[in-house]
PDB file of C-alpha atoms in Angstrom:
ATOM      1  CA  ASP A   1     -16.645  -1.137 -10.000  1.00  0.00           C
ATOM      2  CA  ALA A   2     -13.821   1.062  -8.588  1.00  0.00           C
ATOM      3  CA  MET A   3     -13.976   1.070  -4.871  1.00  0.00           C
ATOM      4  CA  VAL A   4     -11.740   4.074  -4.426  1.00  0.00           C
ATOM      5  CA  ILE A   5     -11.527   6.946  -6.886  1.00  0.00           C
ATOM      6  CA  GLN A   6      -8.578   9.408  -6.828  1.00  0.00           C
ATOM      7  CA  ASN A   7      -8.533  12.671  -8.750  1.00  0.00           C
ATOM      8  CA  PRO A   8      -6.704  14.003 -10.545  1.00  0.00           C
ATOM      9  CA  ARG A   9      -4.337  11.146 -11.806  1.00  0.00           C
ATOM     10  CA  TYR A  10      -1.627  13.410 -12.445  1.00  0.00           C
ATOM     11  CA  GLN A  11      -0.995  16.739 -10.940  1.00  0.00           C
ATOM     12  CA  VAL A  12       1.801  19.384 -11.784  1.00  0.00           C
ATOM     13  CA  THR A  13       2.353  22.132  -9.551  1.00  0.00           C
ATOM     14  CA  GLN A  14       4.855  24.639  -8.808  1.00  0.00           C
ATOM     15  CA  PHE A  15       7.412  24.980  -6.044  1.00  0.00           C
ATOM     16  CA  GLY A  16       5.523  26.555  -2.973  1.00  0.00           C
ATOM     17  CA  LYS A  17       2.068  26.612  -4.623  1.00  0.00           C
ATOM     18  CA  PRO A  18      -0.525  24.846  -2.673  1.00  0.00           C
ATOM     19  CA  VAL A  19      -2.318  21.712  -4.150  1.00  0.00           C
ATOM     20  CA  THR A  20      -5.108  19.601  -3.062  1.00  0.00           C
ATOM     21  CA  LEU A  21      -5.518  15.968  -3.985  1.00  0.00           C
ATOM     22  CA  SER A  22      -8.895  14.290  -3.649  1.00  0.00           C
ATOM     23  CA  CYS A  23     -10.196  10.748  -3.068  1.00  0.00           C
ATOM     24  CA  SER A  24     -13.731   9.162  -2.819  1.00  0.00           C
ATOM     25  CA  GLN A  25     -14.910   5.676  -1.939  1.00  0.00           C
ATOM     26  CA  THR A  26     -17.997   4.034  -2.987  1.00  0.00           C
ATOM     27  CA  LEU A  27     -18.185   1.699  -0.046  1.00  0.00           C
ATOM     28  CA  ASN A  28     -19.320   3.859   2.691  1.00  0.00           C
ATOM     29  CA  HIS A  29     -16.663   2.563   4.969  1.00  0.00           C
ATOM     30  CA  ASN A  30     -15.511   4.626   7.776  1.00  0.00           C
ATOM     31  CA  VAL A  31     -11.737   4.198   7.339  1.00  0.00           C
ATOM     32  CA  MET A  32      -9.685   5.900   5.069  1.00  0.00           C
ATOM     33  CA  TYR A  33      -6.015   6.098   4.637  1.00  0.00           C
ATOM     34  CA  TRP A  34      -3.477   8.551   2.489  1.00  0.00           C
ATOM     35  CA  TYR A  35       0.114   7.117   1.709  1.00  0.00           C
ATOM     36  CA  GLN A  36       3.053   8.566   0.141  1.00  0.00           C
ATOM     37  CA  GLN A  37       5.186   6.449  -2.188  1.00  0.00           C
ATOM     38  CA  LYS A  38       8.202   7.499  -3.685  1.00  0.00           C
ATOM     39  CA  SER A  39      10.178   5.893  -6.365  1.00  0.00           C
ATOM     40  CA  SER A  40      11.312   2.230  -5.319  1.00  0.00           C
ATOM     41  CA  GLN A  41      10.162   2.724  -1.758  1.00  0.00           C
ATOM     42  CA  ALA A  42       7.393   1.398   0.304  1.00  0.00           C
ATOM     43  CA  PRO A  43       4.187   3.096   0.941  1.00  0.00           C
ATOM     44  CA  LYS A  44       4.488   5.608   3.724  1.00  0.00           C
ATOM     45  CA  LEU A  45       1.401   6.241   5.790  1.00  0.00           C
ATOM     46  CA  LEU A  46       0.635   9.860   6.114  1.00  0.00           C
ATOM     47  CA  PHE A  47      -2.962  10.096   7.751  1.00  0.00           C
ATOM     48  CA  HIS A  48      -5.843   7.730   8.447  1.00  0.00           C
ATOM     49  CA  TYR A  49      -9.322   8.220   9.497  1.00  0.00           C
ATOM     50  CA  TYR A  50     -11.651   5.825  11.649  1.00  0.00           C
ATOM     51  CA  ASP A  51     -15.177   7.761  10.947  1.00  0.00           C
ATOM     52  CA  LYS A  52     -14.150  11.326  11.897  1.00  0.00           C
ATOM     53  CA  ASP A  53     -11.324  10.267  14.141  1.00  0.00           C
ATOM     54  CA  PHE A  54      -8.468  11.754  12.400  1.00  0.00           C
ATOM     55  CA  ASN A  55      -4.895  10.461  13.225  1.00  0.00           C
ATOM     56  CA  ASN A  56      -1.524  11.699  11.690  1.00  0.00           C
ATOM     57  CA  GLU A  57       1.712   9.953  11.744  1.00  0.00           C
ATOM     58  CA  ALA A  58       4.216  11.382  14.026  1.00  0.00           C
ATOM     59  CA  ASP A  59       6.637  11.843  11.155  1.00  0.00           C
ATOM     60  CA  THR A  60       4.165  13.390   8.915  1.00  0.00           C
ATOM     61  CA  PRO A  61       5.491  17.024   7.942  1.00  0.00           C
ATOM     62  CA  ASP A  62       3.427  19.748   8.923  1.00  0.00           C
ATOM     63  CA  ASN A  63       3.388  20.835   5.305  1.00  0.00           C
ATOM     64  CA  PHE A  64       0.621  18.178   4.928  1.00  0.00           C
ATOM     65  CA  GLN A  65      -2.799  18.305   5.975  1.00  0.00           C
ATOM     66  CA  SER A  66      -5.848  16.416   5.576  1.00  0.00           C
ATOM     67  CA  ARG A  67      -9.853  16.917   5.549  1.00  0.00           C
ATOM     68  CA  ARG A  68     -12.693  14.505   5.553  1.00  0.00           C
ATOM     69  CA  PRO A  69     -15.876  16.464   4.946  1.00  0.00           C
ATOM     70  CA  ASN A  70     -18.074  13.135   4.953  1.00  0.00           C
ATOM     71  CA  THR A  71     -17.637   9.517   4.855  1.00  0.00           C
ATOM     72  CA  SER A  72     -17.227   9.282   1.041  1.00  0.00           C
ATOM     73  CA  PHE A  73     -14.577  12.082   0.477  1.00  0.00           C
ATOM     74  CA  CYS A  74     -10.966  12.790   1.618  1.00  0.00           C
ATOM     75  CA  PHE A  75      -8.608  15.568   0.666  1.00  0.00           C
ATOM     76  CA  LEU A  76      -4.982  15.914   0.941  1.00  0.00           C
ATOM     77  CA  ASP A  77      -3.608  19.296   1.228  1.00  0.00           C
ATOM     78  CA  ILE A  78      -0.072  20.197   0.460  1.00  0.00           C
ATOM     79  CA  ARG A  79       0.672  23.911   1.616  1.00  0.00           C
ATOM     80  CA  SER A  80       3.777  24.587   0.187  1.00  0.00           C
ATOM     81  CA  PRO A  81       5.034  21.720  -2.219  1.00  0.00           C
ATOM     82  CA  GLY A  82       8.915  21.152  -2.270  1.00  0.00           C
ATOM     83  CA  LEU A  83      10.664  19.319  -4.876  1.00  0.00           C
ATOM     84  CA  GLY A  84      10.911  16.448  -2.165  1.00  0.00           C
ATOM     85  CA  ASP A  85       7.306  16.039  -2.199  1.00  0.00           C
ATOM     86  CA  ALA A  86       6.942  14.831  -5.823  1.00  0.00           C
ATOM     87  CA  ALA A  87       5.593  11.087  -5.440  1.00  0.00           C
ATOM     88  CA  MET A  88       2.695   8.999  -5.889  1.00  0.00           C
ATOM     89  CA  TYR A  89      -0.047   9.575  -3.407  1.00  0.00           C
ATOM     90  CA  LEU A  90      -2.366   6.797  -2.610  1.00  0.00           C
ATOM     91  CA  CYS A  91      -5.749   6.746  -1.007  1.00  0.00           C
ATOM     92  CA  ALA A  92      -6.940   3.257   0.605  1.00  0.00           C
ATOM     93  CA  THR A  93     -10.025   2.013   2.262  1.00  0.00           C
ATOM     94  CA  THR A  94     -10.920  -1.295   3.707  1.00  0.00           C
ATOM     95  CA  THR A  95     -13.550  -3.785   3.280  1.00  0.00           C
ATOM     96  CA  GLY A  96     -13.880  -7.013   5.316  1.00  0.00           C
ATOM     97  CA  GLY A  97     -11.279  -7.253   7.795  1.00  0.00           C
ATOM     98  CA  LEU A  98     -10.211  -4.058   9.226  1.00  0.00           C
ATOM     99  CA  GLU A  99      -6.531  -4.294   8.065  1.00  0.00           C
ATOM    100  CA  THR A 100      -7.466  -5.520   4.322  1.00  0.00           C
ATOM    101  CA  GLN A 101      -6.684  -2.252   2.683  1.00  0.00           C
ATOM    102  CA  TYR A 102      -7.638  -1.435  -0.988  1.00  0.00           C
ATOM    103  CA  PHE A 103      -5.915   1.242  -2.761  1.00  0.00           C
ATOM    104  CA  GLY A 104      -7.188   3.817  -5.221  1.00  0.00           C
ATOM    105  CA  PRO A 105      -5.132   4.324  -8.843  1.00  0.00           C
ATOM    106  CA  GLY A 106      -3.209   7.059  -7.077  1.00  0.00           C
ATOM    107  CA  THR A 107      -2.112  10.649  -8.060  1.00  0.00           C
ATOM    108  CA  ARG A 108       1.135  11.270  -9.449  1.00  0.00           C
ATOM    109  CA  LEU A 109       2.538  14.688  -8.170  1.00  0.00           C
ATOM    110  CA  LEU A 110       5.100  16.728 -10.127  1.00  0.00           C
ATOM    111  CA  VAL A 111       6.769  19.805  -8.313  1.00  0.00           C
ATOM    112  CA  LEU A 112       8.254  21.912 -10.713  1.00  0.00           C
TER     113      LEU A 112
ATOM    114  CA  GLN B   1      11.052   0.287  15.107  1.00  0.00           C
ATOM    115  CA  LYS B   2       8.819  -2.335  13.543  1.00  0.00           C
ATOM    116  CA  GLU B   3      10.163  -3.488  10.391  1.00  0.00           C
ATOM    117  CA  VAL B   4       9.394  -5.643   7.389  1.00  0.00           C
ATOM    118  CA  GLU B   5      12.219  -6.738   5.320  1.00  0.00           C
ATOM    119  CA  GLN B   6      12.166  -7.967   1.714  1.00  0.00           C
ATOM    120  CA  ASN B   7      15.175  -8.543  -0.912  1.00  0.00           C
ATOM    121  CA  SER B   8      14.728  -5.950  -3.623  1.00  0.00           C
ATOM    122  CA  GLY B   9      15.736  -8.199  -6.307  1.00  0.00           C
ATOM    123  CA  PRO B  10      15.436  -8.357  -8.977  1.00  0.00           C
ATOM    124  CA  LEU B  11      14.438 -11.989  -8.937  1.00  0.00           C
ATOM    125  CA  SER B  12      14.521 -13.365 -12.403  1.00  0.00           C
ATOM    126  CA  VAL B  13      12.734 -16.474 -13.314  1.00  0.00           C
ATOM    127  CA  PRO B  14      11.850 -18.061 -16.697  1.00  0.00           C
ATOM    128  CA  GLU B  15       8.388 -18.538 -17.953  1.00  0.00           C
ATOM    129  CA  GLY B  16       6.767 -21.380 -16.232  1.00  0.00           C
ATOM    130  CA  ALA B  17       8.820 -21.565 -13.306  1.00  0.00           C
ATOM    131  CA  ILE B  18       7.884 -21.092  -9.677  1.00  0.00           C
ATOM    132  CA  ALA B  19       8.701 -17.834  -8.305  1.00  0.00           C
ATOM    133  CA  SER B  20       9.271 -17.660  -4.412  1.00  0.00           C
ATOM    134  CA  LEU B  21       9.258 -14.209  -2.631  1.00  0.00           C
ATOM    135  CA  ASN B  22      10.151 -13.971   0.984  1.00  0.00           C
ATOM    136  CA  CYS B  23       9.729 -11.346   3.692  1.00  0.00           C
ATOM    137  CA  THR B  24      10.455 -11.230   7.366  1.00  0.00           C
ATOM    138  CA  TYR B  25       8.725  -8.983  10.203  1.00  0.00           C
ATOM    139  CA  SER B  26       9.783  -7.884  13.575  1.00  0.00           C
ATOM    140  CA  ASP B  27       6.398  -7.234  15.334  1.00  0.00           C
ATOM    141  CA  ARG B  28       5.408 -10.344  17.132  1.00  0.00           C
ATOM    142  CA  GLY B  29       1.908  -8.928  17.621  1.00  0.00           C
ATOM    143  CA  SER B  30       1.220  -8.750  13.964  1.00  0.00           C
ATOM    144  CA  GLN B  31      -1.765 -10.936  13.082  1.00  0.00           C
ATOM    145  CA  SER B  32      -2.492 -10.327   9.568  1.00  0.00           C
ATOM    146  CA  PHE B  33      -0.214 -10.598   6.339  1.00  0.00           C
ATOM    147  CA  PHE B  34      -0.749  -9.312   2.988  1.00  0.00           C
ATOM    148  CA  TRP B  35       0.916  -9.690  -0.549  1.00  0.00           C
ATOM    149  CA  TYR B  36       0.333  -6.550  -2.954  1.00  0.00           C
ATOM    150  CA  ARG B  37       1.664  -6.482  -6.528  1.00  0.00           C
ATOM    151  CA  GLN B  38       2.418  -3.280  -7.962  1.00  0.00           C
ATOM    152  CA  TYR B  39       3.078  -2.637 -11.680  1.00  0.00           C
ATOM    153  CA  SER B  40       5.371   0.253 -12.588  1.00  0.00           C
ATOM    154  CA  GLY B  41       3.524   3.484 -12.361  1.00  0.00           C
ATOM    155  CA  LYS B  42       0.186   1.888 -10.721  1.00  0.00           C
ATOM    156  CA  SER B  43      -0.890   1.613  -7.275  1.00  0.00           C
ATOM    157  CA  PRO B  44      -0.657  -1.823  -5.197  1.00  0.00           C
ATOM    158  CA  GLU B  45      -3.242  -4.398  -5.910  1.00  0.00           C
ATOM    159  CA  LEU B  46      -4.305  -6.864  -3.108  1.00  0.00           C
ATOM    160  CA  ILE B  47      -3.579 -10.538  -4.401  1.00  0.00           C
ATOM    161  CA  MET B  48      -3.282 -12.598  -1.137  1.00  0.00           C
ATOM    162  CA  PHE B  49      -3.880 -12.294   2.584  1.00  0.00           C
ATOM    163  CA  ILE B  50      -3.299 -14.911   5.119  1.00  0.00           C
ATOM    164  CA  TYR B  51      -4.000 -14.770   8.931  1.00  0.00           C
ATOM    165  CA  SER B  52      -2.916 -18.634  10.069  1.00  0.00           C
ATOM    166  CA  ASN B  53       0.103 -20.449  10.169  1.00  0.00           C
ATOM    167  CA  GLY B  54       0.600 -22.680   7.240  1.00  0.00           C
ATOM    168  CA  ASP B  55      -0.444 -22.334   3.717  1.00  0.00           C
ATOM    169  CA  LYS B  56      -3.019 -20.525   1.657  1.00  0.00           C
ATOM    170  CA  GLU B  57      -3.505 -21.115  -1.995  1.00  0.00           C
ATOM    171  CA  ASP B  58      -5.528 -19.255  -4.566  1.00  0.00           C
ATOM    172  CA  GLY B  59      -5.135 -20.157  -8.265  1.00  0.00           C
ATOM    173  CA  ARG B  60      -1.223 -19.867  -9.084  1.00  0.00           C
ATOM    174  CA  PHE B  61      -0.611 -18.178  -5.716  1.00  0.00           C
ATOM    175  CA  THR B  62       0.280 -19.697  -2.493  1.00  0.00           C
ATOM    176  CA  ALA B  63       0.968 -17.540   0.718  1.00  0.00           C
ATOM    177  CA  GLN B  64       2.872 -19.453   3.303  1.00  0.00           C
ATOM    178  CA  LEU B  65       3.006 -17.992   7.012  1.00  0.00           C
ATOM    179  CA  ASN B  66       5.255 -19.145   9.970  1.00  0.00           C
ATOM    180  CA  LYS B  67       4.721 -16.949  13.037  1.00  0.00           C
ATOM    181  CA  ALA B  68       7.221 -18.716  15.203  1.00  0.00           C
ATOM    182  CA  SER B  69       9.770 -17.766  12.561  1.00  0.00           C
ATOM    183  CA  GLN B  70       8.228 -14.342  11.723  1.00  0.00           C
ATOM    184  CA  TYR B  71       8.448 -15.242   8.132  1.00  0.00           C
ATOM    185  CA  VAL B  72       5.953 -15.005   5.296  1.00  0.00           C
ATOM    186  CA  SER B  73       6.274 -15.978   1.551  1.00  0.00           C
ATOM    187  CA  LEU B  74       4.503 -15.985  -1.583  1.00  0.00           C
ATOM    188  CA  LEU B  75       4.868 -18.664  -4.270  1.00  0.00           C
ATOM    189  CA  ILE B  76       3.875 -18.066  -7.898  1.00  0.00           C
ATOM    190  CA  ARG B  77       3.444 -21.202  -9.973  1.00  0.00           C
ATOM    191  CA  ASP B  78       3.650 -21.254 -13.728  1.00  0.00           C
ATOM    192  CA  SER B  79       5.054 -17.760 -13.686  1.00  0.00           C
ATOM    193  CA  GLN B  80       4.119 -15.495 -16.753  1.00  0.00           C
ATOM    194  CA  PRO B  81       5.649 -12.412 -18.217  1.00  0.00           C
ATOM    195  CA  SER B  82       2.590 -10.636 -16.802  1.00  0.00           C
ATOM    196  CA  ASP B  83       3.615 -11.606 -13.145  1.00  0.00           C
ATOM    197  CA  SER B  84       6.548  -9.222 -13.787  1.00  0.00           C
ATOM    198  CA  ALA B  85       5.977  -6.567 -11.147  1.00  0.00           C
ATOM    199  CA  THR B  86       7.145  -5.396  -7.642  1.00  0.00           C
ATOM    200  CA  TYR B  87       5.496  -7.505  -4.818  1.00  0.00           C
ATOM    201  CA  LEU B  88       4.904  -5.628  -1.593  1.00  0.00           C
ATOM    202  CA  CYS B  89       4.756  -7.552   1.627  1.00  0.00           C
ATOM    203  CA  ALA B  90       2.501  -5.800   4.184  1.00  0.00           C
ATOM    204  CA  VAL B  91       2.158  -6.781   8.004  1.00  0.00           C
ATOM    205  CA  SER B  92      -0.602  -5.353  10.441  1.00  0.00           C
ATOM    206  CA  GLU B  93       0.762  -3.300  13.305  1.00  0.00           C
ATOM    207  CA  GLY B  94      -0.713  -5.062  16.210  1.00  0.00           C
ATOM    208  CA  ASN B  95      -4.540  -4.070  16.445  1.00  0.00           C
ATOM    209  CA  THR B  96      -4.067  -0.427  15.115  1.00  0.00           C
ATOM    210  CA  GLY B  97      -5.767  -1.131  11.734  1.00  0.00           C
ATOM    211  CA  LYS B  98      -2.389   0.132  10.181  1.00  0.00           C
ATOM    212  CA  LEU B  99      -0.051  -1.865   7.786  1.00  0.00           C
ATOM    213  CA  ILE B 100       3.697  -1.862   7.768  1.00  0.00           C
ATOM    214  CA  PHE B 101       5.056  -2.383   4.221  1.00  0.00           C
ATOM    215  CA  GLY B 102       8.164  -3.800   2.945  1.00  0.00           C
ATOM    216  CA  GLN B 103      10.283  -2.122   0.468  1.00  0.00           C
ATOM    217  CA  GLY B 104       9.072  -4.703  -2.216  1.00  0.00           C
ATOM    218  CA  THR B 105      10.592  -7.317  -4.593  1.00  0.00           C
ATOM    219  CA  THR B 106      10.804  -6.713  -7.977  1.00  0.00           C
ATOM    220  CA  LEU B 107      10.310 -10.107 -10.040  1.00  0.00           C
ATOM    221  CA  GLN B 108      11.035 -10.463 -13.754  1.00  0.00           C
ATOM    222  CA  VAL B 109       9.530 -13.174 -15.542  1.00  0.00           C
ATOM    223  CA  LYS B 110      11.379 -13.948 -18.923  1.00  0.00           C
ATOM    224  CA  PRO B 111       9.813 -15.488 -21.929  1.00  0.00           C
TER     225      PRO B 111
END
């Protein structure tokens, strides 16, 4: 059974039109991560949560925000998507060891 | 800046051969080491993790860790065409709970 669920799998938006990506996890774990991965690049950490404690990376653009209304759900908001934001967005959680991260299937974002 | 280095490849091996993937890291405080497999267009899938120096075997996969040399490797025995993918090395960033990823090595297994 899937531990991390992401919707939608593919998202097309227009330049500057806000978009929200969603993630849910079935393990009730308190740690969740959002990554951005561009073609042939390493995943880049945008945000992570330890329970309700929210952390954004120093180089995460202000255009990106995240919400976590409860333990199971997490959202990534892109306020004004640019062409450079086209990427795969990955949500992850942990089980067992704190650093052992498991990824959802990802949402591929296309910006027109 | 803490870094994880991998040869981007592609690494090409014939079916049935041993594929050897290598990774070096800069953070001496790293304690946990992971290998993820990523097929084109898909998300990373965890295949191995290792915490202690030495070898750890799981089926056809063996992870090797040498903390003194800051080096971790993945061996894939009896390589199959289905092993063709990008392999990401990830290293824990101290005790932050965060991972530092390498750029990945593309493996091609030719029938």
